[in-house]
Short mmCIF file of C-alpha atoms in Angstrom, two decimals:
data_model
loop_
_atom_site.label_atom_id
_atom_site.label_comp_id
_atom_site.label_asym_id
_atom_site.label_seq_id
_atom_site.Cartn_x
_atom_site.Cartn_y
_atom_site.Cartn_z
CA UNK M 9 -45.50 2.49 61.02
CA UNK M 10 -44.30 5.19 63.54
CA UNK M 11 -44.93 8.86 62.91
CA UNK M 12 -43.84 12.04 64.49
CA UNK M 13 -45.69 15.36 65.22
CA UNK M 14 -46.05 17.43 62.04
CA UNK M 15 -44.41 20.90 61.86
CA UNK M 16 -46.00 22.58 58.88
CA UNK M 17 -43.65 25.55 58.62
CA UNK M 18 -40.42 23.44 58.93
CA UNK M 19 -41.80 20.92 56.45
CA UNK M 20 -42.49 23.54 53.80
CA UNK M 21 -38.89 24.90 54.27
CA UNK M 22 -37.29 21.55 54.04
CA UNK M 23 -39.37 20.71 50.99
CA UNK M 24 -37.89 23.78 49.19
CA UNK M 25 -34.42 22.84 50.34
CA UNK M 26 -34.92 19.45 48.91
CA UNK M 27 -36.08 20.97 45.65
CA UNK M 28 -33.05 23.32 45.52
CA UNK M 29 -30.74 20.31 46.26
CA UNK M 30 -32.44 18.32 43.43
CA UNK M 31 -31.74 21.29 41.07
CA UNK M 32 -28.05 21.65 42.07
CA UNK M 33 -27.21 17.95 41.88
CA UNK M 34 -29.10 17.49 38.64
CA UNK M 35 -27.29 20.53 37.13
CA UNK M 36 -23.97 19.00 38.26
CA UNK M 37 -24.98 15.67 36.66
CA UNK M 38 -25.66 17.42 33.35
CA UNK M 39 -22.32 19.14 33.45
CA UNK M 40 -20.53 15.92 34.20
CA UNK M 41 -22.40 14.11 31.28
CA UNK M 42 -22.50 16.83 28.69
CA UNK M 43 -20.05 19.50 29.86
CA UNK M 44 -16.72 20.32 28.16
CA UNK M 45 -14.77 17.76 30.18
CA UNK M 46 -11.86 16.34 28.12
CA UNK M 47 -11.23 12.60 27.86
CA UNK M 48 -8.50 10.83 29.61
CA UNK M 49 -6.85 10.04 26.26
CA UNK M 50 -6.62 13.82 25.55
CA UNK M 51 -4.98 14.27 29.01
CA UNK M 52 -2.39 11.65 28.25
CA UNK M 53 -1.18 13.34 25.18
CA UNK M 54 2.27 14.83 25.79
CA UNK M 55 1.16 18.06 24.06
CA UNK M 56 -1.94 18.40 26.28
CA UNK M 57 -2.30 21.90 27.74
CA UNK M 58 -2.79 22.67 31.52
CA UNK M 59 -6.27 23.99 30.50
CA UNK M 60 -7.35 20.53 29.70
CA UNK M 61 -6.27 19.29 33.15
CA UNK M 62 -8.11 22.27 34.76
CA UNK M 63 -11.27 21.40 32.80
CA UNK M 64 -11.04 17.81 33.93
CA UNK M 65 -10.69 18.98 37.48
CA UNK M 66 -13.98 20.93 37.07
CA UNK M 67 -15.58 17.53 36.68
CA UNK M 68 -14.31 16.36 40.05
CA UNK M 69 -15.75 19.58 41.58
CA UNK M 70 -19.06 18.96 39.94
CA UNK M 71 -19.21 15.43 41.32
CA UNK M 72 -18.41 16.70 44.83
CA UNK M 73 -21.28 19.13 44.36
CA UNK M 74 -23.53 16.38 43.15
CA UNK M 75 -22.92 13.93 46.04
CA UNK M 76 -22.95 16.62 48.60
CA UNK M 77 -26.41 17.79 47.55
CA UNK M 78 -27.65 14.16 47.33
CA UNK M 79 -26.98 14.02 51.03
CA UNK M 80 -28.52 17.35 51.73
CA UNK M 81 -31.66 16.38 49.77
CA UNK M 82 -31.84 13.13 51.84
CA UNK M 83 -31.71 14.94 55.18
CA UNK M 84 -34.35 17.52 53.82
CA UNK M 85 -36.64 14.78 52.49
CA UNK M 86 -36.48 12.98 55.84
CA UNK M 87 -37.45 16.12 57.78
CA UNK M 88 -40.43 16.55 55.30
CA UNK M 89 -41.64 12.93 55.43
CA UNK M 90 -40.78 11.77 58.93
CA UNK M 91 -44.23 12.60 60.23
CA UNK M 92 -45.75 10.42 57.54
CA UNK M 93 -43.63 7.40 58.32
CA UNK M 94 -40.55 7.82 60.35
CA UNK M 95 -39.12 4.32 59.80
CA UNK M 96 -39.44 4.31 55.94
CA UNK M 97 -38.22 7.99 55.84
CA UNK M 98 -35.18 7.07 57.84
CA UNK M 99 -34.38 3.97 55.75
CA UNK M 100 -34.74 6.10 52.55
CA UNK M 101 -32.44 8.82 53.90
CA UNK M 102 -29.72 6.26 54.82
CA UNK M 103 -30.06 4.66 51.33
CA UNK M 104 -29.41 8.03 49.75
CA UNK M 105 -26.52 8.66 52.15
CA UNK M 106 -25.09 5.33 51.18
CA UNK M 107 -25.38 6.55 47.55
CA UNK M 108 -23.42 9.69 48.45
CA UNK M 109 -20.73 7.68 50.23
CA UNK M 110 -20.34 5.30 47.36
CA UNK M 111 -20.16 8.29 44.95
CA UNK M 112 -17.29 9.81 47.05
CA UNK M 113 -15.43 6.40 46.94
CA UNK M 114 -15.78 6.34 43.08
CA UNK M 115 -14.39 9.90 42.83
CA UNK M 116 -11.25 8.61 44.54
CA UNK M 117 -10.92 5.93 41.81
CA UNK M 118 -11.43 8.54 39.10
CA UNK M 119 -8.95 10.87 40.76
CA UNK M 120 -6.34 7.98 40.84
CA UNK M 121 -6.74 7.49 37.09
CA UNK M 122 -6.40 11.25 36.57
CA UNK M 123 -3.14 11.46 38.58
CA UNK M 124 -1.73 8.45 36.81
CA UNK M 125 -2.37 10.08 33.43
CA UNK M 126 -1.17 13.65 34.19
CA UNK M 127 1.70 12.57 36.48
CA UNK M 128 3.42 9.43 35.07
CA UNK M 129 6.45 10.18 37.29
CA UNK M 130 4.42 8.97 40.27
CA UNK M 131 4.65 5.42 38.81
CA UNK M 132 8.35 5.36 37.83
CA UNK M 133 8.52 1.52 38.14
CA UNK M 134 5.78 1.15 35.43
CA UNK M 135 6.41 0.69 31.73
CA UNK M 136 4.08 2.66 29.39
CA UNK M 137 2.05 -0.60 28.73
CA UNK M 138 1.77 -1.23 32.38
CA UNK M 139 0.70 2.29 33.10
CA UNK M 140 -1.81 2.14 30.38
CA UNK M 141 -3.19 -1.16 31.77
CA UNK M 142 -3.59 0.44 35.24
CA UNK M 143 -5.41 3.50 33.77
CA UNK M 144 -7.71 1.11 31.84
CA UNK M 145 -8.34 -0.95 35.01
CA UNK M 146 -9.19 2.03 37.30
CA UNK M 147 -11.34 3.62 34.50
CA UNK M 148 -13.31 0.39 34.03
CA UNK M 149 -13.82 -0.01 37.81
CA UNK M 150 -15.21 3.40 37.98
CA UNK M 151 -17.41 3.06 34.98
CA UNK M 152 -18.86 -0.33 36.01
CA UNK M 153 -19.11 0.21 39.79
CA UNK M 154 -21.33 3.35 39.32
CA UNK M 155 -24.28 0.98 38.67
CA UNK M 156 -23.94 -0.43 42.24
CA UNK M 157 -24.52 3.13 43.55
CA UNK M 158 -27.86 3.25 41.63
CA UNK M 159 -29.40 0.40 43.79
CA UNK M 160 -29.54 2.27 47.17
CA UNK M 161 -30.52 5.33 45.22
CA UNK M 162 -33.51 3.47 43.76
CA UNK M 163 -34.55 2.08 47.10
CA UNK M 164 -34.39 5.47 48.73
CA UNK M 165 -36.39 7.14 45.89
CA UNK M 166 -39.14 4.52 46.00
CA UNK M 167 -39.58 4.91 49.74
CA UNK M 168 -39.58 8.75 49.61
CA UNK M 169 -42.04 9.00 46.96
CA UNK M 170 -44.29 6.17 48.38
CA UNK M 171 -44.54 8.51 51.51
CA UNK M 172 -45.33 11.41 49.20
CA UNK M 173 -48.01 9.42 47.55
CA UNK M 174 -49.44 8.55 50.96
CA UNK M 175 -49.35 12.03 52.34
CA UNK M 176 -50.45 13.83 49.13
CA UNK M 177 -47.85 16.57 49.83
CA UNK M 178 -47.36 16.67 46.06
CA UNK M 179 -49.83 15.51 43.37
CA UNK M 180 -50.20 11.77 43.40
CA UNK M 181 -49.44 11.54 39.66
CA UNK M 182 -45.99 13.08 40.48
CA UNK M 183 -45.45 10.68 43.35
CA UNK M 184 -46.42 7.63 41.24
CA UNK M 185 -44.11 8.94 38.43
CA UNK M 186 -41.38 9.05 41.10
CA UNK M 187 -42.05 5.53 42.31
CA UNK M 188 -41.99 4.22 38.78
CA UNK M 189 -38.89 6.10 37.82
CA UNK M 190 -36.80 4.76 40.71
CA UNK M 191 -38.11 1.23 40.19
CA UNK M 192 -36.88 1.45 36.60
CA UNK M 193 -33.55 2.89 37.59
CA UNK M 194 -32.95 0.12 40.12
CA UNK M 195 -34.08 -2.56 37.61
CA UNK M 196 -31.83 -1.21 34.86
CA UNK M 197 -28.79 -0.96 37.17
CA UNK M 198 -29.39 -4.48 38.40
CA UNK M 199 -29.57 -5.75 34.73
CA UNK M 200 -26.41 -4.05 33.73
CA UNK M 201 -24.59 -5.49 36.88
CA UNK M 202 -25.80 -8.97 35.94
CA UNK M 203 -25.61 -8.64 32.13
CA UNK M 204 -22.95 -5.97 31.23
CA UNK M 205 -23.39 -6.73 27.55
CA UNK M 206 -26.85 -5.08 27.58
CA UNK M 207 -25.48 -1.67 28.93
CA UNK M 208 -25.71 0.22 25.60
CA UNK M 209 -29.07 -1.32 24.78
CA UNK M 210 -30.90 -0.17 27.93
CA UNK M 211 -29.33 3.13 28.72
CA UNK M 212 -32.23 5.00 27.23
CA UNK M 213 -34.40 3.90 30.10
CA UNK M 214 -32.47 6.31 32.40
CA UNK M 215 -33.79 9.38 30.36
CA UNK M 216 -37.30 9.42 32.04
CA UNK M 217 -35.57 9.37 35.41
CA UNK M 218 -33.51 12.44 34.48
CA UNK M 219 -36.68 14.28 33.30
CA UNK M 220 -38.56 13.32 36.54
CA UNK M 221 -35.95 14.70 38.75
CA UNK M 222 -36.20 18.06 37.18
CA UNK M 223 -39.92 18.15 37.40
CA UNK M 224 -39.81 17.09 40.95
CA UNK M 225 -37.04 19.61 41.78
CA UNK M 226 -38.97 22.53 40.38
CA UNK M 227 -42.21 21.36 41.90
CA UNK M 228 -40.73 21.17 45.38
CA UNK M 229 -38.70 24.51 44.91
CA UNK M 230 -41.47 26.63 43.55
CA UNK M 231 -44.79 25.03 44.18
CA UNK M 232 -43.70 23.48 47.53
CA UNK M 233 -45.90 20.96 49.38
CA UNK M 234 -49.61 21.02 50.05
CA UNK M 235 -50.12 19.91 53.62
CA UNK M 236 -53.88 20.34 53.98
CA UNK M 237 -54.73 16.61 53.21
CA UNK M 238 -52.31 15.39 55.75
CA UNK M 239 -53.25 17.89 58.49
CA UNK M 240 -56.89 17.16 57.98
CA UNK M 241 -56.16 13.41 58.27
CA UNK M 242 -53.99 13.83 61.32
CA UNK M 243 -56.57 15.91 63.04
#
């Protein structure tokens, strides 16, 4: 397993950047999930106000923030962990970048649904039933395909926190929690892809993952990393 020379100052800075990125994309995720974003059916009402459309657009902005900082966190984590194992760190970073790229693609699908709902004149050849079917199709594609994104996310997370466990940059209990969390996320996502009917029954398994990312985010941002074990081992 190849390693690179360790730069303590740069690693500490990148760890805090990774923590800040985790905070920002986790906050964006909370806004997307629990924020005041109206439903598509509300937007399709002929009496819907422009404010509802604006609120829905804030959801797009939050998703852009989310996937942007997923990529920033991947780059920062690679810089922190490349000295521990350059190969696994690089694979992990690419997995998180794949997650970001897939997320950007899904935003396009969601935006297509939004435009179809708020601007029916863009599909003048469609009847109301055909337009409703198109909206339903695009919405379901977005809602179902999001689970494919969680697979590279899980692989990247397991690799990153395995390297954290090895280096002891953060407490090993936190690293082990991270490995377990991303294994669960990947397993649940794969289960939903294979057996969609189980989706509602196993969604609760995602909650520990959300809690872990907040704990890891604040640990990296405020406590930072402890490099003495790795520096002693390297020397």
